[in-house]
């Protein structure tokens, strides 16, 4: 049997490659004669840099010293893809998770103060080195700042009623009285594309604050309402903000997608872009089975997450797909089989304590069901 193993990262526990390797090893422990092919995936969140680096020959990491979401320094990288027709300066790939991601919060969550300033620094660094196009993977944010931090780092001037610069986080979004893009870094010649892993708008019951605020530290309804109020105010002040706030995906990464839209970037689902770079359709062609996965398969997974994209590519090729997830909280009827690390380990804590062990077990469990 030839199988393709294409999981996303299991956020906070396994990278996409680590997950793929553990699943492979578990499978081969049962069926040693089979032929697994690894194709680690990403959807615009954590691991996107790794996926592009693995997929594109000649990709090169470039270091950048950034201010993390909790104001602490972070040594991060962005990825420079080689020149291509129409892209003489190559393509820069920037990953928010590397500069402004939730795991970078070292001393607890700060829902009103965490920011995306480091993301803006990485974007500015890539543009300074002359890339022709920019891909910005924005999943995994620690903040709900609407892009205030990133825009400030890129040269935008966001000031309060007294003309003073506002703080970088959600509190700053509430204080913005004037927005000037006069000195912001210009878009690259071939544009900037924001790769999102969700389709939420900026505001409302499906917006950045309501859906994602609690996981970033907004522990009460009042806190969520305060985050929402700041974003709503910022949308009123940003030129064209009312329209941009309604776009699917504008609420991605605490609304940083909204801020980048205001700069002039466009939005695109991240998983299809990564799948195209990986030539996933070619890899899957002729396979007998595809195994995909992620840390938590839930209601958000159908809104552009990697497993849904992998399954769609496999379905178009007539290849069945199996799922491995840390936890399964949504219907898996679309998959030929599924394995949950939490169920295999007996609890969430046990699964998180030894994720590679239980990903191995999941691979072995699937191999026994074939």
Short mmCIF file of C-alpha atoms in Angstrom, two decimals:
data_model
loop_
_atom_site.label_atom_id
_atom_site.label_comp_id
_atom_site.label_asym_id
_atom_site.label_seq_id
_atom_site.Cartn_x
_atom_site.Cartn_y
_atom_site.Cartn_z
CA UNK A 1 0.00 0.00 0.00
CA UNK A 2 1.18 3.51 -0.85
CA UNK A 3 -0.03 6.13 1.59
CA UNK A 4 0.50 9.88 1.92
CA UNK A 5 0.74 11.28 5.45
CA UNK A 6 -0.12 14.99 5.41
CA UNK A 7 -1.03 16.34 8.87
CA UNK A 8 -0.95 19.90 10.12
CA UNK A 9 0.95 20.63 13.32
CA UNK A 10 -0.57 19.56 16.63
CA UNK A 11 -0.23 23.04 18.05
CA UNK A 12 1.89 23.28 21.17
CA UNK A 13 2.89 19.62 21.09
CA UNK A 14 4.07 18.34 17.68
CA UNK A 15 5.21 20.05 14.52
CA UNK A 16 3.60 18.81 11.31
CA UNK A 17 6.75 16.85 10.45
CA UNK A 18 6.98 15.32 13.93
CA UNK A 19 3.34 14.28 13.72
CA UNK A 20 3.81 12.80 10.24
CA UNK A 21 6.88 10.85 11.35
CA UNK A 22 5.18 9.45 14.45
CA UNK A 23 2.09 8.40 12.47
CA UNK A 24 4.33 6.79 9.85
CA UNK A 25 6.33 4.87 12.42
CA UNK A 26 3.15 3.62 14.07
CA UNK A 27 1.74 2.50 10.74
CA UNK A 28 4.92 0.67 9.76
CA UNK A 29 4.97 -1.14 13.10
CA UNK A 30 1.86 -2.94 11.87
CA UNK A 31 2.42 -2.93 8.10
CA UNK A 32 6.19 -2.76 7.54
CA UNK A 33 5.94 -3.46 3.83
CA UNK A 34 3.90 -0.39 2.97
CA UNK A 35 5.25 2.79 1.34
CA UNK A 36 4.49 5.98 3.28
CA UNK A 37 5.22 9.42 1.80
CA UNK A 38 5.40 12.37 4.17
CA UNK A 39 3.85 15.70 3.16
CA UNK A 40 3.63 17.92 6.30
CA UNK A 41 0.88 20.49 5.83
CA UNK A 42 -0.07 23.91 7.16
CA UNK A 43 -3.04 26.21 6.74
CA UNK A 44 -1.67 29.67 7.30
CA UNK A 45 -0.93 29.10 10.97
CA UNK A 46 1.97 27.61 12.87
CA UNK A 47 4.19 25.49 10.63
CA UNK A 48 3.54 27.37 7.39
CA UNK A 49 7.18 28.43 7.14
CA UNK A 50 8.31 24.82 7.55
CA UNK A 51 5.86 23.60 4.92
CA UNK A 52 7.01 26.14 2.31
CA UNK A 53 10.65 25.50 3.13
CA UNK A 54 10.19 21.77 2.59
CA UNK A 55 8.25 22.28 -0.63
CA UNK A 56 10.33 24.88 -2.47
CA UNK A 57 13.95 24.11 -3.47
CA UNK A 58 16.28 27.01 -2.75
CA UNK A 59 14.15 28.51 0.02
CA UNK A 60 16.29 30.37 2.54
CA UNK A 61 15.52 31.46 6.10
CA UNK A 62 16.33 35.07 7.00
CA UNK A 63 16.68 36.07 10.68
CA UNK A 64 14.84 38.98 12.22
CA UNK A 65 14.99 40.24 15.80
CA UNK A 66 11.45 41.14 16.77
CA UNK A 67 9.44 42.40 19.71
CA UNK A 68 7.26 39.54 20.86
CA UNK A 69 3.58 39.84 21.79
CA UNK A 70 4.53 40.30 25.45
CA UNK A 71 7.19 42.96 24.66
CA UNK A 72 10.07 40.50 25.09
CA UNK A 73 12.67 40.10 22.30
CA UNK A 74 12.22 37.18 19.91
CA UNK A 75 14.74 35.88 17.39
CA UNK A 76 12.53 34.76 14.52
CA UNK A 77 12.87 34.06 10.80
CA UNK A 78 11.04 34.73 7.61
CA UNK A 79 11.49 32.65 4.46
CA UNK A 80 12.81 33.88 1.12
CA UNK A 81 11.68 31.82 -1.86
CA UNK A 82 13.90 32.03 -4.96
CA UNK A 83 13.13 34.26 -7.97
CA UNK A 84 10.51 33.05 -10.42
CA UNK A 85 9.01 34.39 -13.65
CA UNK A 86 7.49 37.76 -12.83
CA UNK A 87 9.03 37.68 -9.34
CA UNK A 88 12.67 38.76 -9.78
CA UNK A 89 13.06 39.49 -6.07
CA UNK A 90 11.50 36.20 -5.05
CA UNK A 91 8.69 35.72 -2.57
CA UNK A 92 8.88 36.43 1.15
CA UNK A 93 6.91 34.20 3.51
CA UNK A 94 6.25 35.62 6.96
CA UNK A 95 4.65 33.59 9.76
CA UNK A 96 2.88 35.44 12.54
CA UNK A 97 3.24 32.49 14.92
CA UNK A 98 7.03 32.93 14.83
CA UNK A 99 6.94 36.57 15.97
CA UNK A 100 3.58 37.16 17.67
CA UNK A 101 2.23 33.71 18.45
CA UNK A 102 0.38 32.51 21.53
CA UNK A 103 3.21 30.23 22.77
CA UNK A 104 5.47 33.31 22.99
CA UNK A 105 3.49 34.67 25.94
CA UNK A 106 5.99 33.81 28.68
CA UNK A 107 4.26 35.21 31.76
CA UNK A 108 0.59 34.55 31.21
CA UNK A 109 -1.96 35.81 28.72
CA UNK A 110 -2.55 39.54 28.27
CA UNK A 111 -5.73 39.93 26.20
CA UNK A 112 -5.67 43.73 26.13
CA UNK A 113 -1.93 44.31 25.87
CA UNK A 114 -0.59 41.50 23.61
CA UNK A 115 0.19 42.75 20.12
CA UNK A 116 1.51 42.01 16.62
CA UNK A 117 4.37 44.52 16.46
CA UNK A 118 6.86 41.72 15.75
CA UNK A 119 4.86 40.58 12.73
CA UNK A 120 5.11 44.07 11.30
CA UNK A 121 8.87 44.05 11.88
CA UNK A 122 9.22 40.80 9.94
CA UNK A 123 7.09 42.19 7.10
CA UNK A 124 9.19 45.35 6.95
CA UNK A 125 12.41 43.30 6.99
CA UNK A 126 11.27 41.20 4.02
CA UNK A 127 10.25 44.29 2.06
CA UNK A 128 13.52 46.04 2.84
CA UNK A 129 15.38 43.15 1.23
CA UNK A 130 13.38 43.63 -1.95
CA UNK A 131 11.00 40.67 -2.26
CA UNK A 132 8.62 40.93 -5.19
CA UNK A 133 5.69 39.28 -3.43
CA UNK A 134 4.75 38.65 0.18
CA UNK A 135 2.80 35.77 1.71
CA UNK A 136 1.77 36.41 5.32
CA UNK A 137 0.59 33.40 7.33
CA UNK A 138 -1.38 34.81 10.24
CA UNK A 139 -2.74 31.91 12.31
CA UNK A 140 -1.86 31.40 15.95
CA UNK A 141 -1.93 34.99 17.21
CA UNK A 142 -1.62 35.84 20.91
CA UNK A 143 -3.47 39.14 20.52
CA UNK A 144 -6.70 40.84 19.52
CA UNK A 145 -5.17 44.12 18.37
CA UNK A 146 -6.77 44.46 14.94
CA UNK A 147 -3.31 44.83 13.45
CA UNK A 148 -2.45 48.00 15.40
CA UNK A 149 0.95 46.61 16.39
CA UNK A 150 1.87 45.32 12.95
CA UNK A 151 0.82 48.51 11.18
CA UNK A 152 2.81 50.62 13.63
CA UNK A 153 5.95 48.56 13.04
CA UNK A 154 5.42 48.95 9.28
CA UNK A 155 5.44 52.73 9.57
CA UNK A 156 1.78 53.65 9.97
CA UNK A 157 1.07 56.47 12.40
CA UNK A 158 -1.81 55.64 14.76
CA UNK A 159 -2.44 58.44 17.22
CA UNK A 160 -4.92 59.29 19.94
CA UNK A 161 -6.97 62.44 20.33
CA UNK A 162 -3.94 64.27 21.72
CA UNK A 163 -1.75 63.24 18.79
CA UNK A 164 0.30 60.73 20.79
CA UNK A 165 1.09 57.21 19.49
CA UNK A 166 -1.30 54.60 20.87
CA UNK A 167 -0.22 51.36 22.61
CA UNK A 168 0.28 48.40 20.30
CA UNK A 169 -2.45 46.09 21.67
CA UNK A 170 -6.22 46.04 21.91
CA UNK A 171 -6.12 48.97 24.31
CA UNK A 172 -4.45 50.95 21.56
CA UNK A 173 -7.18 50.05 19.08
CA UNK A 174 -9.68 51.64 21.45
CA UNK A 175 -7.73 54.91 21.56
CA UNK A 176 -6.96 55.50 17.89
CA UNK A 177 -8.33 58.84 16.71
CA UNK A 178 -6.33 59.22 13.49
CA UNK A 179 -4.72 56.78 11.07
CA UNK A 180 -2.01 57.84 8.63
CA UNK A 181 -0.42 55.46 6.12
CA UNK A 182 1.77 58.19 4.61
CA UNK A 183 5.01 56.59 5.81
CA UNK A 184 4.02 52.91 5.82
CA UNK A 185 6.20 50.50 3.84
CA UNK A 186 4.76 50.14 0.33
CA UNK A 187 3.27 46.92 -0.95
CA UNK A 188 5.70 44.79 -2.97
CA UNK A 189 5.29 44.91 -6.78
CA UNK A 190 3.33 41.64 -6.96
CA UNK A 191 1.31 42.39 -3.85
CA UNK A 192 0.87 40.89 -0.41
CA UNK A 193 -1.43 37.97 0.33
CA UNK A 194 -2.64 37.17 3.83
CA UNK A 195 -2.99 33.40 4.28
CA UNK A 196 -5.80 32.75 6.77
CA UNK A 197 -6.95 29.57 8.43
CA UNK A 198 -10.43 30.88 9.31
CA UNK A 199 -13.18 32.85 7.54
CA UNK A 200 -14.44 34.90 10.47
CA UNK A 201 -15.27 38.61 10.00
CA UNK A 202 -13.76 41.17 12.33
CA UNK A 203 -16.86 41.83 14.45
CA UNK A 204 -20.00 40.17 15.71
CA UNK A 205 -20.82 36.73 17.12
CA UNK A 206 -18.35 35.10 14.72
CA UNK A 207 -15.80 37.87 15.07
CA UNK A 208 -12.26 37.93 16.39
CA UNK A 209 -13.18 38.81 19.97
CA UNK A 210 -16.22 36.57 20.41
CA UNK A 211 -14.69 33.42 18.93
CA UNK A 212 -11.00 33.69 19.72
CA UNK A 213 -10.79 36.18 22.59
CA UNK A 214 -11.32 33.57 25.34
CA UNK A 215 -8.36 31.46 24.22
CA UNK A 216 -6.19 34.58 24.46
CA UNK A 217 -7.16 35.37 28.01
CA UNK A 218 -10.56 37.10 27.83
CA UNK A 219 -12.06 35.08 30.66
CA UNK A 220 -15.43 36.82 31.00
CA UNK A 221 -18.24 38.13 28.83
CA UNK A 222 -17.30 41.64 29.90
CA UNK A 223 -13.72 41.14 28.71
CA UNK A 224 -14.92 39.84 25.34
CA UNK A 225 -17.25 42.83 24.98
CA UNK A 226 -14.36 45.19 25.76
CA UNK A 227 -12.17 43.55 23.11
CA UNK A 228 -15.03 43.80 20.63
CA UNK A 229 -15.61 47.45 21.44
CA UNK A 230 -11.98 48.30 20.76
CA UNK A 231 -12.04 46.55 17.39
CA UNK A 232 -15.35 48.19 16.44
CA UNK A 233 -13.90 51.61 17.24
CA UNK A 234 -10.78 50.90 15.21
CA UNK A 235 -12.90 49.81 12.24
CA UNK A 236 -14.71 53.16 12.35
CA UNK A 237 -11.44 55.10 12.26
CA UNK A 238 -9.57 53.14 9.59
CA UNK A 239 -10.33 54.38 6.04
CA UNK A 240 -12.80 51.92 4.50
CA UNK A 241 -12.86 50.02 7.78
CA UNK A 242 -16.60 49.35 7.88
CA UNK A 243 -16.46 47.49 4.58
CA UNK A 244 -13.24 45.65 5.32
CA UNK A 245 -14.49 44.49 8.72
CA UNK A 246 -17.26 42.48 7.06
CA UNK A 247 -14.99 40.50 4.73
CA UNK A 248 -14.65 36.77 5.45
CA UNK A 249 -11.29 36.27 7.12
CA UNK A 250 -10.89 39.86 8.35
CA UNK A 251 -11.11 38.58 11.92
CA UNK A 252 -8.24 36.14 11.49
CA UNK A 253 -5.45 36.33 14.08
CA UNK A 254 -7.22 38.76 16.36
CA UNK A 255 -8.11 41.01 13.44
CA UNK A 256 -4.57 41.50 12.14
CA UNK A 257 -5.97 40.43 8.76
CA UNK A 258 -8.24 43.49 8.93
CA UNK A 259 -5.26 45.78 9.50
CA UNK A 260 -3.33 44.24 6.62
CA UNK A 261 -6.36 44.59 4.35
CA UNK A 262 -6.39 48.29 5.17
CA UNK A 263 -2.72 48.43 4.07
CA UNK A 264 -3.72 46.94 0.71
CA UNK A 265 -3.10 43.22 1.13
CA UNK A 266 -5.57 40.60 -0.09
CA UNK A 267 -6.86 37.52 1.69
CA UNK A 268 -6.57 33.88 0.64
CA UNK A 269 -7.26 30.61 2.44
CA UNK A 270 -3.89 29.31 3.60
CA UNK A 271 -4.40 25.57 3.20
CA UNK A 272 -4.93 25.66 -0.60
CA UNK A 273 -1.84 27.86 -1.02
CA UNK A 274 0.31 25.44 0.95
CA UNK A 275 -1.21 22.45 -0.86
CA UNK A 276 -0.35 24.06 -4.19
CA UNK A 277 3.23 24.78 -3.10
CA UNK A 278 3.59 21.18 -1.94
CA UNK A 279 2.09 19.89 -5.21
CA UNK A 280 -0.11 17.84 -2.97
CA UNK A 281 -2.42 16.73 -5.78
CA UNK A 282 0.54 15.18 -7.61
CA UNK A 283 1.77 13.48 -4.45
CA UNK A 284 -1.66 12.02 -3.69
CA UNK A 285 -2.26 10.83 -7.23
CA UNK A 286 -1.95 7.04 -7.29
CA UNK A 287 -1.98 6.67 -3.49
CA UNK A 288 -4.15 4.06 -1.78
CA UNK A 289 -4.79 6.14 1.35
CA UNK A 290 -4.16 9.63 2.71
CA UNK A 291 -3.79 10.32 6.44
CA UNK A 292 -4.22 13.89 7.62
CA UNK A 293 -4.69 15.44 11.04
CA UNK A 294 -4.37 18.31 13.52
CA UNK A 295 -4.40 18.94 17.23
CA UNK A 296 -8.13 19.57 17.56
CA UNK A 297 -10.68 18.62 14.92
CA UNK A 298 -13.75 20.72 15.67
CA UNK A 299 -16.33 22.99 14.11
CA UNK A 300 -13.64 25.41 12.93
CA UNK A 301 -11.87 22.68 10.97
CA UNK A 302 -14.31 22.95 8.07
CA UNK A 303 -13.60 26.67 7.71
CA UNK A 304 -10.31 26.30 5.86
CA UNK A 305 -8.18 24.11 8.12
CA UNK A 306 -5.56 21.79 6.66
CA UNK A 307 -7.33 18.42 7.16
CA UNK A 308 -10.38 19.59 5.24
CA UNK A 309 -8.19 20.80 2.37
CA UNK A 310 -6.18 17.57 2.28
CA UNK A 311 -9.40 15.54 2.27
CA UNK A 312 -10.76 17.64 -0.61
CA UNK A 313 -7.62 17.05 -2.69
CA UNK A 314 -7.75 13.34 -1.93
CA UNK A 315 -11.45 13.14 -2.77
CA UNK A 316 -10.81 14.76 -6.16
CA UNK A 317 -8.21 12.06 -6.80
CA UNK A 318 -10.55 9.29 -5.67
CA UNK A 319 -8.37 8.41 -2.68
CA UNK A 320 -9.88 7.74 0.79
CA UNK A 321 -8.70 9.83 3.74
CA UNK A 322 -8.18 8.93 7.39
CA UNK A 323 -7.90 11.42 10.26
CA UNK A 324 -5.61 11.59 13.28
CA UNK A 325 -6.39 14.32 15.81
CA UNK A 326 -5.42 15.15 19.34
CA UNK A 327 -9.12 15.53 20.09
CA UNK A 328 -12.13 14.94 17.85
CA UNK A 329 -15.05 17.29 18.55
CA UNK A 330 -16.90 17.25 15.23
CA UNK A 331 -18.33 14.68 12.86
CA UNK A 332 -15.74 12.54 11.06
CA UNK A 333 -18.28 11.03 8.68
CA UNK A 334 -16.30 12.38 5.71
CA UNK A 335 -13.28 10.25 6.66
CA UNK A 336 -12.74 6.57 6.04
CA UNK A 337 -11.39 6.18 9.59
CA UNK A 338 -10.33 8.36 12.51
CA UNK A 339 -8.13 8.06 15.58
CA UNK A 340 -8.04 10.40 18.58
CA UNK A 341 -4.89 10.73 20.68
CA UNK A 342 -7.02 11.68 23.68
CA UNK A 343 -9.11 8.52 23.41
CA UNK A 344 -6.06 6.31 22.91
CA UNK A 345 -4.22 7.88 25.85
CA UNK A 346 -7.25 7.91 28.13
CA UNK A 347 -7.23 11.66 28.78
CA UNK A 348 -6.21 14.99 27.29
CA UNK A 349 -3.44 15.42 29.85
CA UNK A 350 -1.96 12.02 29.05
CA UNK A 351 -2.06 12.73 25.32
CA UNK A 352 -0.37 16.11 25.76
CA UNK A 353 2.28 14.63 28.04
CA UNK A 354 3.47 12.19 25.34
CA UNK A 355 2.05 13.35 22.00
CA UNK A 356 4.55 11.48 19.81
CA UNK A 357 3.81 8.22 21.61
CA UNK A 358 0.10 8.55 21.04
CA UNK A 359 0.48 9.73 17.44
CA UNK A 360 2.49 6.51 16.94
CA UNK A 361 -0.38 4.60 18.53
CA UNK A 362 -2.86 6.34 16.24
CA UNK A 363 -0.87 5.34 13.17
CA UNK A 364 -0.77 1.74 14.38
CA UNK A 365 -4.51 1.77 15.13
CA UNK A 366 -5.34 2.99 11.63
CA UNK A 367 -3.08 0.35 10.04
CA UNK A 368 -4.95 -2.37 11.92
CA UNK A 369 -8.28 -1.17 10.50
CA UNK A 370 -7.24 -1.26 6.83
#
